[in-house]
Short mmCIF file of C-alpha atoms in Angstrom, two decimals:
data_model
loop_
_atom_site.label_atom_id
_atom_site.label_comp_id
_atom_site.label_asym_id
_atom_site.label_seq_id
_atom_site.Cartn_x
_atom_site.Cartn_y
_atom_site.Cartn_z
CA MET P 15 -32.08 -44.79 74.10
CA GLU P 16 -28.69 -44.33 75.37
CA SER P 17 -29.21 -40.85 76.16
CA GLN P 18 -32.16 -41.42 78.16
CA LEU P 19 -30.32 -44.23 80.38
CA LEU P 20 -27.60 -41.93 80.75
CA LEU P 21 -30.22 -39.12 81.90
CA CYS P 22 -31.63 -41.95 84.62
CA ILE P 23 -28.15 -42.47 86.40
CA LEU P 24 -27.51 -39.02 86.51
CA LEU P 25 -30.96 -38.19 88.33
CA ALA P 26 -30.49 -41.36 90.54
CA CYS P 27 -27.20 -40.16 91.76
CA LEU P 28 -28.66 -36.84 92.47
CA PRO P 29 -29.08 -36.35 96.38
CA LEU P 30 -32.44 -35.71 97.85
CA MET P 31 -33.66 -32.07 97.32
CA ILE P 32 -33.88 -30.74 101.12
CA ALA P 33 -36.33 -28.02 101.04
CA GLN P 34 -36.07 -24.79 104.06
CA ASP P 35 -39.25 -23.11 105.55
CA SER P 36 -39.50 -21.15 108.36
CA ALA P 37 -41.84 -21.61 111.48
CA ILE P 38 -42.73 -19.31 114.29
CA ILE P 39 -43.84 -21.21 117.78
CA SER P 40 -45.50 -18.94 120.39
CA ILE P 41 -45.69 -20.22 123.93
CA ASP P 42 -47.83 -18.91 126.33
CA GLY P 43 -46.30 -19.49 129.81
CA THR P 44 -49.10 -17.33 131.84
CA HIS P 45 -50.78 -20.43 132.44
CA ASN P 46 -50.95 -24.03 132.04
CA ILE P 47 -53.84 -25.89 129.94
CA ALA P 48 -53.28 -29.24 131.41
CA ASN P 49 -51.39 -31.19 134.64
CA ILE P 50 -49.80 -34.59 133.75
CA ASP P 51 -48.56 -36.81 136.82
CA GLU P 52 -44.76 -36.60 137.74
CA ASN P 53 -44.28 -40.01 136.81
CA PHE P 54 -45.95 -39.64 133.59
CA VAL P 55 -43.87 -42.03 131.39
CA CYS P 56 -44.89 -45.50 132.38
CA ALA P 57 -44.00 -48.85 130.82
CA THR P 58 -45.46 -52.39 131.18
CA LEU P 59 -44.75 -55.87 131.60
CA ASP P 60 -46.85 -58.76 130.13
CA TRP P 61 -47.69 -62.32 131.12
CA TRP P 62 -47.23 -63.84 127.67
CA PRO P 63 -45.06 -66.91 128.04
CA PRO P 64 -42.68 -67.80 125.40
CA ASP P 65 -44.86 -69.81 123.27
CA LYS P 66 -46.95 -66.74 122.51
CA CYS P 67 -46.31 -66.42 118.63
CA ASP P 68 -47.86 -64.11 115.90
CA PHE P 69 -47.35 -64.60 111.97
CA GLY P 70 -45.26 -67.39 112.60
CA GLN P 71 -43.03 -65.26 115.16
CA CYS P 72 -42.61 -66.08 118.71
CA GLN P 73 -41.97 -62.58 120.11
CA TRP P 74 -41.60 -62.72 123.81
CA GLY P 75 -38.95 -65.38 124.80
CA ASN P 76 -38.35 -64.84 128.59
CA THR P 77 -39.78 -61.62 129.36
CA SER P 78 -43.01 -62.63 131.44
CA ILE P 79 -43.73 -61.50 134.48
CA LEU P 80 -43.19 -64.96 135.55
CA ASN P 81 -39.97 -65.65 133.82
CA LEU P 82 -37.94 -62.53 133.28
CA ASN P 83 -34.26 -62.33 134.68
CA LEU P 84 -34.88 -59.89 137.09
CA SER P 85 -31.02 -59.71 138.27
CA HIS P 86 -29.44 -59.12 134.69
CA PRO P 87 -27.53 -55.86 135.28
CA PHE P 88 -28.84 -54.05 132.33
CA LEU P 89 -32.62 -54.45 133.64
CA ALA P 90 -31.93 -52.72 136.84
CA LYS P 91 -30.04 -49.98 135.38
CA ALA P 92 -32.25 -49.02 132.77
CA VAL P 93 -35.27 -48.77 135.26
CA GLN P 94 -32.63 -47.14 137.90
CA ALA P 95 -31.81 -44.30 135.21
CA PHE P 96 -35.47 -42.90 135.16
CA ARG P 97 -35.29 -42.36 139.18
CA HIS P 98 -38.81 -43.74 139.74
CA LEU P 99 -40.21 -45.62 136.55
CA ARG P 100 -43.88 -46.31 136.62
CA ILE P 101 -44.32 -49.89 135.48
CA ARG P 102 -47.92 -51.41 135.00
CA LEU P 103 -48.05 -55.54 135.33
CA GLY P 104 -50.81 -56.61 133.22
CA GLY P 105 -51.81 -57.19 129.81
CA SER P 106 -54.00 -59.61 127.71
CA LEU P 107 -53.97 -62.65 129.95
CA GLU P 108 -54.03 -60.55 133.28
CA ASP P 109 -57.72 -61.83 133.81
CA GLN P 110 -56.69 -65.73 133.78
CA VAL P 111 -54.15 -65.15 136.25
CA LEU P 112 -54.69 -66.84 139.53
CA TYR P 113 -52.81 -65.75 142.78
CA GLY P 114 -50.77 -68.61 144.66
CA VAL P 115 -51.89 -67.56 148.14
CA SER P 116 -52.36 -70.17 150.85
CA SER P 117 -56.23 -69.91 150.32
CA LEU P 118 -55.94 -70.90 146.72
CA LYS P 119 -57.28 -74.71 146.80
CA ILE P 120 -56.02 -75.97 143.13
CA PRO P 121 -52.27 -76.20 142.25
CA CYS P 122 -50.79 -73.09 140.98
CA LEU P 123 -49.31 -73.76 137.59
CA PRO P 124 -47.93 -71.69 134.44
CA PHE P 125 -49.89 -70.73 131.20
CA HIS P 126 -50.03 -73.38 128.70
CA LYS P 127 -51.65 -73.50 125.66
CA ASP P 128 -55.33 -74.13 125.15
CA PRO P 129 -57.25 -73.72 122.13
CA ASN P 130 -60.52 -73.18 124.45
CA GLY P 131 -59.28 -70.67 126.74
CA LEU P 132 -58.94 -66.71 126.16
CA PHE P 133 -56.25 -65.63 123.60
CA GLY P 134 -55.52 -69.44 123.32
CA PHE P 135 -53.97 -70.03 126.73
CA SER P 136 -55.28 -71.58 129.86
CA SER P 137 -55.17 -69.96 133.07
CA GLY P 138 -52.00 -69.26 134.71
CA CYS P 139 -50.53 -68.68 138.37
CA LEU P 140 -48.61 -65.95 140.04
CA GLN P 141 -46.56 -67.97 142.88
CA MET P 142 -45.75 -65.74 146.12
CA ASP P 143 -41.92 -66.27 146.42
CA ARG P 144 -42.14 -65.21 142.55
CA TRP P 145 -44.12 -62.07 143.65
CA ASP P 146 -41.57 -61.52 146.50
CA SER P 147 -39.04 -61.50 144.19
CA LEU P 148 -40.44 -58.61 141.95
CA ASN P 149 -40.96 -56.79 144.39
CA ASP P 150 -37.50 -57.05 145.64
CA PHE P 151 -36.65 -55.96 142.23
CA PHE P 152 -39.19 -53.00 142.50
CA ASN P 153 -37.61 -51.78 145.55
CA LYS P 154 -34.26 -51.61 144.72
CA THR P 155 -34.68 -49.84 141.24
CA GLY P 156 -37.26 -47.40 142.72
CA ALA P 157 -40.21 -48.51 140.50
CA ILE P 158 -43.73 -47.37 140.93
CA ILE P 159 -46.01 -50.34 140.36
CA THR P 160 -49.59 -50.72 139.14
CA PHE P 161 -50.93 -54.16 139.00
CA GLY P 162 -53.73 -55.26 136.97
CA LEU P 163 -56.21 -57.64 138.74
CA ASN P 164 -58.24 -60.47 137.16
CA ALA P 165 -61.75 -59.22 136.71
CA LEU P 166 -63.07 -62.17 135.14
CA TYR P 167 -62.57 -64.84 138.02
CA GLY P 168 -66.03 -66.38 138.99
CA ARG P 169 -67.85 -64.82 135.70
CA GLN P 170 -69.19 -67.36 133.15
CA LYS P 171 -68.69 -66.96 129.45
CA THR P 172 -71.11 -66.89 127.05
CA PRO P 173 -70.99 -68.22 123.27
CA ALA P 174 -69.95 -64.46 122.20
CA THR P 175 -67.25 -62.68 123.88
CA ALA P 176 -69.47 -61.62 126.82
CA TRP P 177 -69.00 -62.65 130.34
CA ILE P 178 -71.44 -62.54 132.65
CA GLY P 179 -72.34 -62.73 136.47
CA ARG P 180 -70.76 -61.14 139.36
CA TRP P 181 -66.77 -60.70 139.94
CA ASP P 182 -65.78 -63.39 142.41
CA SER P 183 -63.37 -61.17 144.89
CA SER P 184 -61.89 -63.59 147.10
CA ASN P 185 -58.67 -64.71 145.42
CA ALA P 186 -57.80 -61.37 144.40
CA ARG P 187 -58.53 -59.74 148.05
CA ASP P 188 -56.28 -62.50 149.84
CA PHE P 189 -53.36 -61.52 147.17
CA MET P 190 -54.06 -57.88 148.15
CA ASP P 191 -54.04 -58.59 151.90
CA TYR P 192 -50.73 -60.92 151.30
CA THR P 193 -49.21 -57.75 149.34
CA ILE P 194 -50.11 -55.35 152.37
CA SER P 195 -48.92 -57.47 154.87
CA LYS P 196 -45.84 -57.98 153.54
CA GLY P 197 -45.38 -53.70 152.98
CA TYR P 198 -45.23 -54.06 149.16
CA PRO P 199 -46.05 -50.23 148.21
CA ILE P 200 -48.33 -51.02 145.32
CA ASP P 201 -49.27 -47.50 144.10
CA SER P 202 -52.59 -48.28 142.06
CA TRP P 203 -54.73 -51.60 141.38
CA GLU P 204 -56.14 -51.75 138.03
CA PHE P 205 -59.33 -53.72 137.36
CA GLY P 206 -59.10 -55.95 134.43
CA ASN P 207 -57.48 -55.57 131.04
CA GLU P 208 -59.52 -54.57 127.77
CA LEU P 209 -63.19 -55.51 128.75
CA SER P 210 -64.46 -52.18 127.96
CA GLY P 211 -67.26 -51.87 125.15
CA GLN P 212 -67.08 -55.09 122.86
CA GLY P 213 -63.87 -55.94 124.40
CA ILE P 214 -60.60 -57.50 123.30
CA GLY P 215 -61.43 -61.52 123.17
CA ALA P 216 -63.84 -61.09 126.36
CA SER P 217 -66.17 -58.08 127.64
CA VAL P 218 -68.24 -57.19 130.88
CA ASP P 219 -71.47 -55.20 130.80
CA ALA P 220 -70.73 -51.61 131.96
CA ALA P 221 -73.52 -52.01 134.70
CA GLN P 222 -72.15 -55.01 136.31
CA TYR P 223 -68.46 -53.75 135.74
CA GLY P 224 -69.61 -50.43 137.66
CA LYS P 225 -70.93 -52.72 140.81
CA ASP P 226 -68.12 -54.77 140.67
CA LEU P 227 -65.57 -51.44 140.86
CA ILE P 228 -67.90 -50.66 144.16
CA ASN P 229 -67.11 -53.53 145.72
CA LEU P 230 -63.28 -53.49 144.93
CA ARG P 231 -63.20 -49.81 146.04
CA GLY P 232 -64.55 -51.21 149.40
CA ILE P 233 -62.05 -53.97 149.31
CA ILE P 234 -58.99 -51.39 149.02
CA ASP P 235 -60.82 -48.98 151.87
CA GLU P 236 -60.98 -51.67 154.53
CA LEU P 237 -57.62 -53.25 153.41
CA TYR P 238 -55.77 -50.24 153.69
CA LYS P 239 -57.54 -48.66 156.65
CA ASN P 240 -54.50 -49.13 158.72
CA SER P 241 -52.11 -48.04 156.02
CA SER P 242 -50.44 -44.26 155.87
CA SER P 243 -51.16 -44.22 152.22
CA LYS P 244 -54.03 -45.94 150.02
CA ALA P 245 -53.31 -47.33 146.44
CA LEU P 246 -55.56 -45.79 143.68
CA LEU P 247 -58.02 -47.66 141.96
CA LEU P 248 -57.65 -47.87 137.94
CA ALA P 249 -60.48 -48.99 135.65
CA PRO P 250 -61.43 -49.70 133.01
CA GLY P 251 -58.17 -50.43 130.63
CA GLY P 252 -59.36 -51.15 127.08
CA PHE P 253 -60.29 -49.17 124.10
CA PHE P 254 -62.69 -45.94 124.60
CA ASP P 255 -66.16 -46.64 123.71
CA GLU P 256 -68.16 -43.80 124.75
CA GLU P 257 -71.57 -45.09 125.26
CA TRP P 258 -70.03 -47.79 127.57
CA PHE P 259 -67.74 -45.42 129.50
CA THR P 260 -70.57 -43.11 130.16
CA GLN P 261 -72.51 -45.83 131.77
CA LEU P 262 -69.69 -47.18 133.96
CA ILE P 263 -69.09 -43.81 135.29
CA GLN P 264 -72.62 -43.50 136.08
CA ALA P 265 -72.49 -46.86 137.57
CA SER P 266 -69.50 -46.62 139.51
CA GLY P 267 -70.01 -43.48 140.66
CA PRO P 268 -67.53 -40.79 142.56
CA GLY P 269 -51.62 -58.37 112.50
CA ASN P 270 -49.69 -55.79 110.94
CA ASP P 271 -48.48 -54.21 107.65
CA THR P 272 -45.06 -52.51 108.10
CA ASP P 273 -45.57 -50.24 104.90
CA SER P 274 -49.20 -49.12 106.32
CA VAL P 275 -47.50 -48.51 109.83
CA VAL P 276 -44.83 -46.42 108.53
CA GLN P 277 -47.19 -44.31 106.37
CA HIS P 278 -49.37 -43.66 109.39
CA ILE P 279 -46.80 -42.80 111.68
CA LEU P 280 -45.37 -40.03 109.48
CA ASP P 281 -49.01 -38.70 108.21
CA PRO P 282 -49.75 -35.85 110.45
CA GLU P 283 -53.53 -35.49 109.58
CA TYR P 284 -53.82 -39.27 110.21
CA ALA P 285 -52.12 -38.74 113.46
CA SER P 286 -53.54 -35.09 114.84
CA ASP P 287 -57.14 -36.22 113.53
CA MET P 288 -57.54 -39.49 115.09
CA LEU P 289 -55.80 -38.51 118.11
CA ASP P 290 -57.79 -35.66 118.82
CA ASP P 291 -60.88 -37.20 118.41
CA ILE P 292 -60.13 -39.72 120.94
CA PHE P 293 -58.50 -38.06 123.45
CA GLY P 294 -61.04 -34.86 123.04
CA VAL P 295 -64.02 -37.00 123.12
CA LEU P 296 -62.59 -39.06 126.58
CA ASN P 297 -61.61 -35.59 128.27
CA GLU P 298 -65.22 -34.20 127.65
CA THR P 299 -67.11 -37.66 128.87
CA VAL P 300 -65.09 -37.59 132.10
CA GLN P 301 -65.60 -33.78 132.55
CA GLN P 302 -69.31 -34.11 132.10
CA TYR P 303 -69.93 -37.37 133.90
CA GLY P 304 -66.86 -38.10 136.22
CA PRO P 305 -64.92 -34.77 137.03
CA TRP P 306 -63.57 -36.86 140.03
CA ALA P 307 -61.88 -39.15 137.60
CA SER P 308 -58.62 -38.64 135.64
CA VAL P 309 -57.70 -40.35 132.66
CA TRP P 310 -54.51 -42.78 131.75
CA VAL P 311 -53.33 -44.80 128.87
CA SER P 312 -52.49 -48.13 130.48
CA GLU P 313 -51.34 -49.83 127.41
CA ALA P 314 -50.21 -48.54 123.88
CA GLY P 315 -47.73 -49.78 121.79
CA GLY P 316 -48.52 -48.70 118.23
CA ALA P 317 -49.21 -51.95 116.66
CA TYR P 318 -51.26 -54.62 117.21
CA SER P 319 -49.87 -58.72 117.82
CA SER P 320 -46.85 -57.77 119.79
CA GLY P 321 -45.68 -54.73 117.28
CA ASP P 322 -44.07 -54.59 114.20
CA PRO P 323 -40.77 -56.30 113.74
CA PHE P 324 -39.54 -53.29 111.20
CA VAL P 325 -40.72 -50.17 113.07
CA SER P 326 -41.84 -50.94 116.39
CA ASN P 327 -37.93 -51.25 117.83
CA THR P 328 -36.36 -48.39 115.38
CA PHE P 329 -36.10 -44.75 115.40
CA LEU P 330 -38.91 -44.34 113.20
CA ASN P 331 -41.31 -45.13 116.18
CA SER P 332 -40.12 -42.26 118.20
CA PHE P 333 -42.26 -40.04 115.84
CA TRP P 334 -45.42 -41.88 116.97
CA TYR P 335 -44.17 -42.38 120.72
CA LEU P 336 -43.98 -38.95 121.29
CA ASP P 337 -46.13 -37.45 119.66
CA GLN P 338 -48.66 -39.66 121.41
CA LEU P 339 -47.05 -38.57 124.69
CA GLY P 340 -47.47 -34.66 123.80
CA THR P 341 -51.19 -35.05 122.38
CA ALA P 342 -52.09 -37.19 125.45
CA ALA P 343 -50.53 -34.55 127.93
CA VAL P 344 -52.55 -31.63 126.34
CA TYR P 345 -55.71 -33.64 127.13
CA ASN P 346 -54.64 -33.74 130.60
CA THR P 347 -54.18 -37.52 130.26
CA LYS P 348 -52.13 -38.17 134.02
CA VAL P 349 -50.02 -41.59 132.72
CA TYR P 350 -49.17 -42.76 129.82
CA CYS P 351 -47.74 -46.48 129.87
CA ARG P 352 -45.93 -47.76 126.69
CA GLN P 353 -46.37 -51.32 125.85
CA THR P 354 -43.77 -52.67 126.80
CA LEU P 355 -40.86 -52.35 129.03
CA ILE P 356 -39.26 -55.49 127.47
CA GLY P 357 -41.10 -57.87 125.52
CA GLY P 358 -42.45 -58.34 122.34
CA ASN P 359 -41.17 -55.95 119.22
CA TYR P 360 -42.27 -53.02 121.16
CA GLY P 361 -40.07 -53.28 124.19
CA LEU P 362 -38.24 -50.20 125.29
CA LEU P 363 -35.51 -52.70 125.78
CA ASP P 364 -34.24 -55.49 123.55
CA LYS P 365 -35.95 -58.90 124.74
CA ILE P 366 -32.69 -60.65 124.15
CA THR P 367 -29.80 -58.52 124.89
CA PHE P 368 -31.65 -56.07 127.28
CA VAL P 369 -29.98 -53.03 125.23
CA PRO P 370 -32.20 -49.78 125.04
CA ASN P 371 -34.05 -49.60 121.68
CA PRO P 372 -34.51 -45.91 120.34
CA ASP P 373 -37.81 -45.18 122.28
CA TYR P 374 -35.86 -45.68 125.38
CA TYR P 375 -33.81 -42.53 125.06
CA SER P 376 -36.93 -40.91 123.72
CA ALA P 377 -38.79 -41.67 127.15
CA LEU P 378 -35.78 -41.26 129.01
CA LEU P 379 -35.57 -37.62 127.84
CA TRP P 380 -39.28 -36.88 128.15
CA SER P 381 -39.09 -38.02 131.69
CA ARG P 382 -36.11 -35.95 132.55
CA LEU P 383 -37.11 -32.55 130.70
CA MET P 384 -40.80 -32.47 130.42
CA GLY P 385 -42.43 -31.00 134.00
CA LYS P 386 -46.36 -31.66 135.10
CA LYS P 387 -47.85 -28.15 133.65
CA VAL P 388 -48.34 -28.13 130.05
CA LEU P 389 -48.32 -25.00 128.23
CA PRO P 390 -50.41 -23.74 125.42
CA THR P 391 -48.29 -23.77 122.07
CA TYR P 392 -48.99 -22.15 118.64
CA THR P 393 -47.52 -22.84 115.16
CA GLU P 394 -47.12 -21.20 112.22
CA ALA P 395 -45.78 -23.73 110.29
CA SER P 396 -46.68 -27.13 108.18
CA SER P 397 -48.41 -29.76 110.14
CA TYR P 398 -45.43 -31.91 109.67
CA LEU P 399 -43.61 -29.72 112.62
CA ARG P 400 -45.03 -30.71 115.51
CA ALA P 401 -44.56 -28.71 118.92
CA TYR P 402 -45.50 -29.38 122.69
CA ALA P 403 -44.01 -27.42 125.50
CA HIS P 404 -44.19 -27.83 129.37
CA CYS P 405 -42.52 -26.39 132.18
CA THR P 406 -38.91 -27.65 132.57
CA LYS P 407 -39.00 -30.72 135.39
CA ARG P 408 -37.58 -29.68 138.80
CA ARG P 409 -36.08 -26.47 137.54
CA GLU P 410 -36.89 -23.24 136.03
CA GLY P 411 -37.75 -22.46 132.60
CA VAL P 412 -39.68 -24.41 129.57
CA THR P 413 -38.99 -27.41 127.67
CA LEU P 414 -40.30 -27.36 123.87
CA LEU P 415 -40.31 -30.64 122.24
CA LEU P 416 -40.02 -30.41 118.39
CA ILE P 417 -40.81 -33.33 115.92
CA ASN P 418 -40.06 -32.95 112.17
CA LEU P 419 -42.16 -35.59 110.42
CA SER P 420 -40.85 -34.60 106.96
CA ASN P 421 -38.65 -36.20 105.10
CA SER P 422 -37.62 -33.38 102.59
CA THR P 423 -37.83 -30.00 104.94
CA THR P 424 -35.42 -28.43 107.24
CA TYR P 425 -37.23 -25.64 109.35
CA GLU P 426 -35.70 -22.47 110.80
CA ILE P 427 -37.82 -21.61 113.90
CA LYS P 428 -38.28 -18.70 116.04
CA ILE P 429 -39.53 -19.32 119.51
CA HIS P 430 -41.75 -16.34 120.78
CA ASN P 431 -43.13 -15.65 124.45
CA THR P 432 -46.69 -14.40 123.96
CA MET P 433 -46.12 -12.11 127.07
CA ASN P 434 -44.12 -9.79 125.47
CA ARG P 435 -46.73 -8.23 123.34
CA ALA P 436 -50.33 -7.33 123.94
CA LEU P 437 -51.63 -10.48 122.11
CA HIS P 438 -55.15 -11.78 122.69
CA VAL P 439 -55.40 -15.43 123.40
CA PRO P 440 -58.57 -17.30 123.41
CA ASN P 441 -59.67 -19.17 126.46
CA TYR P 442 -57.78 -22.35 126.36
CA SER P 443 -58.59 -25.85 127.66
CA VAL P 444 -58.49 -28.63 125.33
CA PRO P 445 -57.31 -27.58 121.90
CA LYS P 446 -59.70 -27.99 118.77
CA GLN P 447 -59.21 -28.40 115.18
CA GLY P 448 -56.42 -26.33 114.23
CA TYR P 449 -54.37 -26.82 116.94
CA PHE P 450 -50.99 -27.06 115.15
CA LYS P 451 -51.83 -24.66 112.47
CA ARG P 452 -52.62 -21.10 114.67
CA LYS P 453 -51.06 -18.22 112.92
CA PHE P 454 -49.31 -15.37 114.70
CA LYS P 455 -48.11 -12.45 112.71
CA LYS P 456 -46.00 -10.65 114.88
CA ALA P 457 -42.74 -11.22 116.20
CA PHE P 458 -41.76 -11.42 120.01
CA SER P 459 -38.60 -12.23 121.93
CA TRP P 460 -38.73 -15.68 123.65
CA ALA P 461 -37.25 -14.85 126.85
CA GLY P 462 -39.12 -11.86 127.86
CA SER P 463 -37.76 -8.43 129.07
CA LYS P 464 -35.91 -9.64 132.12
CA ALA P 465 -33.30 -11.67 130.52
CA SER P 466 -29.77 -10.38 129.53
CA ARG P 467 -28.69 -11.47 126.18
CA GLN P 468 -24.94 -12.02 127.53
CA GLN P 469 -26.28 -15.02 129.87
CA LEU P 470 -29.04 -16.82 127.24
CA TYR P 471 -28.25 -20.18 126.34
CA ARG P 472 -30.31 -23.11 125.29
CA GLU P 473 -30.01 -26.78 125.78
CA GLU P 474 -30.43 -28.84 122.76
CA TYR P 475 -30.87 -32.68 122.52
CA ARG P 476 -31.09 -33.64 118.96
CA LEU P 477 -32.33 -37.09 118.31
CA THR P 478 -31.27 -38.59 114.90
CA PRO P 479 -30.93 -42.06 113.50
CA LYS P 480 -27.74 -43.51 112.50
CA GLY P 481 -27.10 -43.08 108.80
CA ASN P 482 -30.13 -41.45 108.39
CA PHE P 483 -32.09 -44.55 107.96
CA LYS P 484 -35.16 -43.76 109.99
CA GLN P 485 -35.59 -47.54 110.50
CA SER P 486 -32.32 -47.59 112.55
CA GLN P 487 -31.98 -49.49 115.69
CA ILE P 488 -29.35 -47.06 116.77
CA VAL P 489 -30.00 -43.48 117.67
CA LEU P 490 -27.60 -40.43 117.87
CA LEU P 491 -27.60 -37.60 120.53
CA ASN P 492 -26.56 -34.39 118.84
CA GLY P 493 -24.36 -36.62 116.52
CA LYS P 494 -23.05 -39.12 119.14
CA GLN P 495 -24.37 -42.85 119.17
CA LEU P 496 -25.91 -43.74 122.58
CA SER P 497 -24.82 -47.10 123.96
CA VAL P 498 -24.68 -48.70 126.96
CA SER P 499 -21.61 -49.90 128.68
CA GLU P 500 -20.16 -53.60 128.89
CA LYS P 501 -21.80 -53.39 132.18
CA GLY P 502 -25.00 -51.75 131.24
CA GLU P 503 -24.49 -48.36 132.11
CA ILE P 504 -27.02 -45.80 130.54
CA PRO P 505 -24.86 -43.34 128.57
CA HIS P 506 -24.98 -39.63 130.01
CA LEU P 507 -27.59 -37.65 127.91
CA GLU P 508 -25.81 -34.68 127.53
CA PRO P 509 -27.04 -31.23 125.92
CA ALA P 510 -25.64 -29.16 122.97
CA PHE P 511 -25.40 -25.58 124.70
CA VAL P 512 -26.06 -23.15 122.12
CA ASN P 513 -26.49 -19.12 122.16
CA ALA P 514 -30.38 -18.71 122.80
CA PHE P 515 -30.43 -15.93 120.07
CA SER P 516 -29.44 -17.86 117.17
CA PRO P 517 -31.85 -19.68 115.06
CA ILE P 518 -33.00 -23.07 115.61
CA HIS P 519 -32.89 -25.53 112.95
CA ILE P 520 -34.58 -29.15 112.64
CA SER P 521 -33.48 -31.20 109.96
CA PRO P 522 -36.08 -33.82 108.20
CA LEU P 523 -37.13 -36.58 110.11
CA SER P 524 -35.58 -35.62 113.28
CA ILE P 525 -36.39 -34.51 117.08
CA ILE P 526 -35.14 -32.07 119.41
CA PHE P 527 -35.89 -31.20 123.03
CA ILE P 528 -35.16 -27.85 123.67
CA VAL P 529 -34.58 -26.47 127.33
CA LEU P 530 -35.01 -22.61 127.58
CA PRO P 531 -33.57 -21.98 131.43
CA LYS P 532 -34.61 -18.35 131.19
CA PHE P 533 -38.32 -18.14 129.60
CA GLU P 534 -40.52 -15.93 131.29
CA ALA P 535 -43.47 -18.37 132.34
CA PRO P 536 -45.13 -17.32 135.35
CA THR P 537 -47.10 -20.29 135.97
CA CYS P 538 -43.92 -22.11 136.21
CA LEU P 539 -42.90 -20.84 139.18
CA SER P 540 -46.10 -21.12 141.21
#
């Protein structure tokens, strides 16, 4: 018995065995497979009041569109660091918001709990002086704004979740008119929140929704007829239902379990299969029935009910988040809005201190490095190693994002440029099954024939959690802790400069952005 106990103690003291594996990543810079928007990274602000609670926890505090402290210095600096952060104003209570313009004939009151109301709340109202303050903040920080309009106004609720009847556009129209008259540059108007298919709490028939979209499009045309630029129309914001979406396009014309969340984030088959199915079918539907349209993700947080308090605000969530950004971009998604900028457990900023959570830095690095053109990327490696390549943003070269989901394997990676050998690459549009498992048996130099070995360096931005604890709320960049200053200044995200011909190693549960400034990629020059 004593010898067995001693053996158990010795085994418990042994470090986790780290396996070594090699991987070849081939990037084709001759053409791009998709294009994303210049401001692909987006974050949301929601309407939830402080008494919105889930599972006994009230996670929103004063982070609502109606009560967020816009003068907090950390908030402005966090937005300004993106140069032009796209912010989407909307959420579950969006379709209960009234606008306090002069034509509104009822008192403009805040939300309050109402067991008979949608999501347990009454209608609420946006005062125009608050709207003025919000736009002053947006102007000072360079934010690009998408505003979600109330698409249930004037309809009648049925005993089920369906709402019937035509949309009453009067309050929204007067609000839009006020906004334009003040010169507030709204980039896009979104029509309703999660009303597609069966809806989340409420739904609208696709044919009626399509007719209302035509009405809204006419209002936008009318109100912007004397403007130098016209706002976009976005719809619908909600879960993808193929039949409902198909009908809409044709009608409108040109509670969380932490262990389960952790398991799904680090399961490459779960992530890959689910995303490929959703994005693939959605992309095909748009191409077949509405090629004039483009796909946006208007709200995604990774977990329901305000996010998971032990995952959504930790380093672990960056595996899910960056993989989502990468996959969405491959499938030609133009914009990806993260729920939230601040609020709930999944905010990029902490709802109390306004200090950035780990995903903030992941979003900031993506925004600064990953350009509009998405390149074909082929890997010879385990599915635990994820790879995405884009033309580098606003400068020459290519940026490669690597995500190691394995908790026990370090990968040694060689990067190859498919231009340097006569390699047959099939016609590439949307990746099909096996996208992350393509095999390439020959070696290629990544830089191409024109580069000099003496001049070649790569930039590495390695993200790891403090103490190698995957659920840490502190992230390290190249081994240094990222922290804001006392005045809220965002730290400089400095790369490590590494000889380009040295091997790339990515340790377990880590993330790297690699900038290859001399990578020959003709499509990035056009």
